[in-house]
Short mmCIF file of C-alpha atoms in Angstrom, two decimals:
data_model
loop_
_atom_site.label_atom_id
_atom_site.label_comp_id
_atom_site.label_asym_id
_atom_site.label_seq_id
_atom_site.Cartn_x
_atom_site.Cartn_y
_atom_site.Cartn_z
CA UNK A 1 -35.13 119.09 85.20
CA UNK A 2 -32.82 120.66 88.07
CA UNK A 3 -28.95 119.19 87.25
CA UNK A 4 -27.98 117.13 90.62
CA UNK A 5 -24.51 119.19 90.83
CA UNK A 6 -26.94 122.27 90.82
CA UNK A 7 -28.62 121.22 94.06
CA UNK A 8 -25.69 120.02 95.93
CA UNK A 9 -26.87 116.32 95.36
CA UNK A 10 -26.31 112.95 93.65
CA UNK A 11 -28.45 109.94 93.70
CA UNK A 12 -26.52 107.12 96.22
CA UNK A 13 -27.21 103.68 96.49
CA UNK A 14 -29.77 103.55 99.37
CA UNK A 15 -30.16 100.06 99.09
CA UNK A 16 -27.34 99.00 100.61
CA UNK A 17 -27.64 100.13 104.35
CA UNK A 18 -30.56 97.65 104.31
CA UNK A 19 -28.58 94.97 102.65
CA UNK A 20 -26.55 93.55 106.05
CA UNK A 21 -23.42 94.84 104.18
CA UNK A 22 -22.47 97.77 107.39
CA UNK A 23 -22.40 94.64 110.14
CA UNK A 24 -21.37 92.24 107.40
CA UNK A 25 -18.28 94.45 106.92
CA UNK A 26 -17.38 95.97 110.30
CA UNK A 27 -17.51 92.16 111.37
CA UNK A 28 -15.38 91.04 108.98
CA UNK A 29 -12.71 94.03 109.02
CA UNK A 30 -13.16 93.96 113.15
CA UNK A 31 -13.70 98.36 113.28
CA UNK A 32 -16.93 100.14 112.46
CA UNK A 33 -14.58 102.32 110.56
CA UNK A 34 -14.72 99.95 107.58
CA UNK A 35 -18.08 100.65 106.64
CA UNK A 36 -17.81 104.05 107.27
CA UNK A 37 -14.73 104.44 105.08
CA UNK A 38 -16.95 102.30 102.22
CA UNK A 39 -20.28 104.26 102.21
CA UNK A 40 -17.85 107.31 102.11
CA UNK A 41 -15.87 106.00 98.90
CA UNK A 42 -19.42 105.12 97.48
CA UNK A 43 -20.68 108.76 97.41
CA UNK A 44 -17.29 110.17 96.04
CA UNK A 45 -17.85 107.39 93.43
CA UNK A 46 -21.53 108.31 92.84
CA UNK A 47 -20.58 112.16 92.92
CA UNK A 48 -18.00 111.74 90.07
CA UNK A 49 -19.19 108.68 87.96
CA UNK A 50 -22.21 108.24 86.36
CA UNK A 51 -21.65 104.54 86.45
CA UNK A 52 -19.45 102.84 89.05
CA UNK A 53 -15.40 104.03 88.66
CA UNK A 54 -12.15 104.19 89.89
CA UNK A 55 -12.26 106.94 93.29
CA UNK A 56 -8.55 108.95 93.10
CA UNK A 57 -8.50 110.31 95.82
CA UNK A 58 -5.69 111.22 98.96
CA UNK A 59 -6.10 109.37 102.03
CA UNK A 60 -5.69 112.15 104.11
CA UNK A 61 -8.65 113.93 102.02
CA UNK A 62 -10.60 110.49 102.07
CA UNK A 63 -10.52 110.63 105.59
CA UNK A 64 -11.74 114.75 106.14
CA UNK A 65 -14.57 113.30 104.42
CA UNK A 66 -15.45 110.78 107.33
CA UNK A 67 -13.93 112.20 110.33
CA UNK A 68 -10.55 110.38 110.25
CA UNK A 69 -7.12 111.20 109.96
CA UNK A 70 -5.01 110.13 107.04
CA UNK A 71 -3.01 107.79 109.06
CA UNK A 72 -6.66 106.21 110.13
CA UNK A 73 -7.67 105.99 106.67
CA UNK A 74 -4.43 104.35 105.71
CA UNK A 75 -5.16 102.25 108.48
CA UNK A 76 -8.47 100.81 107.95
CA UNK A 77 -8.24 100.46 103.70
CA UNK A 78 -6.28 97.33 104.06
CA UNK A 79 -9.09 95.66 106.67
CA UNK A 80 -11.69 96.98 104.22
CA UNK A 81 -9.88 95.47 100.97
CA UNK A 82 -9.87 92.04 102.70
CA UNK A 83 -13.83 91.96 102.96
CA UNK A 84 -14.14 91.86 99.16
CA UNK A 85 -15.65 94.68 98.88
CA UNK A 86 -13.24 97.36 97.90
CA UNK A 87 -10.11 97.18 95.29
CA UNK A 88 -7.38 99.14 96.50
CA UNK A 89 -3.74 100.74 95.49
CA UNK A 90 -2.90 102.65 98.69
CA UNK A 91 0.03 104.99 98.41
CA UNK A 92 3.10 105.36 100.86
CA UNK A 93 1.82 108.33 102.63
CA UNK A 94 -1.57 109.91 103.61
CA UNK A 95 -1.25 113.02 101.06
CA UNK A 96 -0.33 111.15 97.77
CA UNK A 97 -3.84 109.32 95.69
CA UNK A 98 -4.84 105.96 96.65
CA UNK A 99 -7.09 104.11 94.27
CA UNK A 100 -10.13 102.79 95.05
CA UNK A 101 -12.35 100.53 93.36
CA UNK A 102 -16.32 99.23 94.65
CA UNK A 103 -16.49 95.45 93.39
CA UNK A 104 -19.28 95.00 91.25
CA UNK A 105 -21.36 92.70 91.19
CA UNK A 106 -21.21 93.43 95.35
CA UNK A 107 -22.14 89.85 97.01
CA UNK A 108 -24.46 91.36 100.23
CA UNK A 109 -26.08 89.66 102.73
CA UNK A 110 -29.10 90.37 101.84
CA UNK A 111 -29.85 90.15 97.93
CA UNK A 112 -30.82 92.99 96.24
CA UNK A 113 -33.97 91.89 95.02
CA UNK A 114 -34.87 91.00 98.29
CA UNK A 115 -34.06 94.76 99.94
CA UNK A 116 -35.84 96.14 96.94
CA UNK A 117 -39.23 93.74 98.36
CA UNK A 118 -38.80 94.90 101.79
CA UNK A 119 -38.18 98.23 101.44
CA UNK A 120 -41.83 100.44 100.11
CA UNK A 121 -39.83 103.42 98.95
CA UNK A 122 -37.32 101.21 96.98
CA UNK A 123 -40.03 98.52 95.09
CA UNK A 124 -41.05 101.28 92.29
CA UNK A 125 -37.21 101.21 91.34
CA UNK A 126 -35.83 99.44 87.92
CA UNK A 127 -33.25 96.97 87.96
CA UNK A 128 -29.94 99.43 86.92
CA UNK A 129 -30.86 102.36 89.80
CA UNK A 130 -29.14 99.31 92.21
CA UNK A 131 -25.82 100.39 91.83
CA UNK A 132 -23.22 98.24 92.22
CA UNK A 133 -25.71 95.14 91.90
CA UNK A 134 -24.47 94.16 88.80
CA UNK A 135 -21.55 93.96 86.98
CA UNK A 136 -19.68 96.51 85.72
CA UNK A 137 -17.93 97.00 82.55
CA UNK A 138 -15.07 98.61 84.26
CA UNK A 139 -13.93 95.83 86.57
CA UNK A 140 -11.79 93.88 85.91
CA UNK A 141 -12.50 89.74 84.91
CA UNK A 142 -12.00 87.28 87.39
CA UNK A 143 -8.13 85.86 88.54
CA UNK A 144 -9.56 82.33 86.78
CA UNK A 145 -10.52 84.45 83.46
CA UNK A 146 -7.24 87.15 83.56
CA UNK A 147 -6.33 85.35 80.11
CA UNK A 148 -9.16 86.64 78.56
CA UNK A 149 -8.54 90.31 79.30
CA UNK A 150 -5.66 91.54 76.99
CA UNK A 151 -4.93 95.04 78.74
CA UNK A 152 -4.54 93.23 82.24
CA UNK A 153 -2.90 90.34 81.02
CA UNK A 154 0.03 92.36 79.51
CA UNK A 155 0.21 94.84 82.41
CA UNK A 156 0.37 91.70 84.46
CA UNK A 157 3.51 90.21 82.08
CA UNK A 158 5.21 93.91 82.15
CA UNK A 159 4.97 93.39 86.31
CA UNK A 160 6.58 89.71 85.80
CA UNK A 161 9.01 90.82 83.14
CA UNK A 162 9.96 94.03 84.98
CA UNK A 163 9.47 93.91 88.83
CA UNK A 164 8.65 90.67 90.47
CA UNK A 165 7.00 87.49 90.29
CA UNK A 166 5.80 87.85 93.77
CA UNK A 167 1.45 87.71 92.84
CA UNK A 168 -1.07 87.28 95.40
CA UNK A 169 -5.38 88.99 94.99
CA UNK A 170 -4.18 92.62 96.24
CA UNK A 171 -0.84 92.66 93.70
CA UNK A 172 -3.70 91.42 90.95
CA UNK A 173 -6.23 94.16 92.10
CA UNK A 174 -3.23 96.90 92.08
CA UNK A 175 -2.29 96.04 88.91
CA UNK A 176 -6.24 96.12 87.26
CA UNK A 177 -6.49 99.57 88.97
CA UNK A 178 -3.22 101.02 87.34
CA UNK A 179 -4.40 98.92 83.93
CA UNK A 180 -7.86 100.50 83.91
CA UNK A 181 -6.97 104.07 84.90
CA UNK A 182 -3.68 105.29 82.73
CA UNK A 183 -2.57 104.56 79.21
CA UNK A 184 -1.13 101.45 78.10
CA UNK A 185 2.00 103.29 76.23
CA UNK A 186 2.71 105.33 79.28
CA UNK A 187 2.41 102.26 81.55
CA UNK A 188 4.76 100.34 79.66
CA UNK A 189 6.92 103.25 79.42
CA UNK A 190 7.25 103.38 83.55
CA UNK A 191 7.58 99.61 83.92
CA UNK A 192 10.66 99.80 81.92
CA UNK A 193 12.05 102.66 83.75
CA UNK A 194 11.44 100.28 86.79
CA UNK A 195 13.27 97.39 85.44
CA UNK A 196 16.37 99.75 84.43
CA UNK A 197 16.09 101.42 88.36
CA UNK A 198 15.67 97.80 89.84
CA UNK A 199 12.70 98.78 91.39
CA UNK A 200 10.78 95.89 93.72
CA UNK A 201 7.23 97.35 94.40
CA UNK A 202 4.26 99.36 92.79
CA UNK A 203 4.75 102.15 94.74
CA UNK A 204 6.82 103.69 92.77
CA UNK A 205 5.63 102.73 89.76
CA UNK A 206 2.24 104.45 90.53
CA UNK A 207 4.13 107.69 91.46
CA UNK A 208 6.34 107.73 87.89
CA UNK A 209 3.00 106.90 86.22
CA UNK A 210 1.26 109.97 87.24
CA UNK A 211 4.05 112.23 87.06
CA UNK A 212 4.64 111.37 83.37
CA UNK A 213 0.56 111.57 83.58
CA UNK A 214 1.19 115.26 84.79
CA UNK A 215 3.65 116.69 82.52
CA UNK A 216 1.90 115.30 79.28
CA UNK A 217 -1.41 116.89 80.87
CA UNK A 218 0.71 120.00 81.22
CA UNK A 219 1.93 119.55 77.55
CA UNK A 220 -1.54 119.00 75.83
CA UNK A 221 -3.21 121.97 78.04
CA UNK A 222 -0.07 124.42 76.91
CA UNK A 223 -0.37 123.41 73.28
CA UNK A 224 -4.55 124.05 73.21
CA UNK A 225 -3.72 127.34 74.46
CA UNK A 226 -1.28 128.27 72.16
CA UNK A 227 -3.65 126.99 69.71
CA UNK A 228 -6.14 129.48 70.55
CA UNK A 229 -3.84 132.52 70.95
CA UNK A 230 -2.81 131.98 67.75
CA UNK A 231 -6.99 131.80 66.65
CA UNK A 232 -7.64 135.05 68.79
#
């Protein structure tokens, strides 16, 4: 069987175009940009994760993707997040990585099981090739159910203890982003650093997070090749 990357291609979600979601969303964000800025994220996430991830990626590379300028992108993300759709963490400028996040399961318009009856070349399809249709094991619980998720709950207590106590849905989705895509030791690490530096936002924190991310990438990649100079 030909590998996907081989050809150039990756199976996307076709079911969604007929699912109301691209008036559903550039109705409710008020710019056709919205949805064009979502099915773009959707095929960066179906390009890199097998199953439905986090998207790192830098506005300003998000939006050479889609026709748009950084600044557009940067833009437009905040009028996406607030159609439930799409968890953000958007960075301070268009060249540093935002984090994006589909919402699974994604409430459309139009059930799925109803675009998969509609549509002939989609009926032959199983239940799991609907991406995003169901719930993934990646997202994040619920803000009723946060108690029940240790990691989040104690990233959540290091942003009370450390930063603020300022909480609202897109502090709680920027906070299950950072929980689900670094290590807890290195995340408590930064949040302490942030208390010491009276620091008052995420921003920051996100930045310190993947520079520490950086140097211990640098660290483990210089030790494995010392490791097999000394082999050779």
């Amino acid at each position: 069987m030909v590998s996907p990357v081989t050809t150039g291609s990756v199976p996307i979600p076709l079911w969604l175009p007929y699912s109301g979601l691209p008036l559903f969303i550039a109705e409710k964000a008020k710019t056709p940009l919205a949805w064009l800025l979502f099915w773009t994220v959707v095929q960066i996430d179906c390009q890199r994760h097998r199953t439905p991830g986090i998207v790192e990626i830098p506005p300003a590379e998000l939006g050479a993707l889609c026709g748009m300028t950084g600044g557009q992108v940067l833009k437009n993300l905040p009028k996406l997040r607030k159609t439930g759709t799409l968890r953000c963490f958007l960075p301070d400028n268009a060249e540093e990585d935002a984090l994006l996040q589909v919402i699974t399961p994604l409430e459309t318009p139009i059930p799925w099981q109803t675009v998969r009856d509609a549509q002939p070349f989609l009926r032959a399809l199983p239940d799991h090739a609907f991406r995003y249709a169901h719930a993934s094991e990646d997202q994040p619980p619920p803000a009723e159910r946060d108690q029940a998720d240790p990691l989040l709950r104690e990233v959540i207590d290091l942003y009370f203890d450390n930063v603020s106590m300022k909480m609202n849905a897109f502090i709680l989705d920027e906070l299950s982003l950072i929980a689900r895509q670094y290590d807890l030791p290195m995340i408590r690490r930064v949040f302490a650093k942030a208390r010491v530096k009276e620091v008052q936002g995420l921003s920051w924190i996100l930045g310190e997070i993947r520079r520490e991310k950086q140097i211990k990438d640098k660290a483990a990649a210089k030790k494995i090749g010392a490791e097999k100079t000394s082999y050779s």
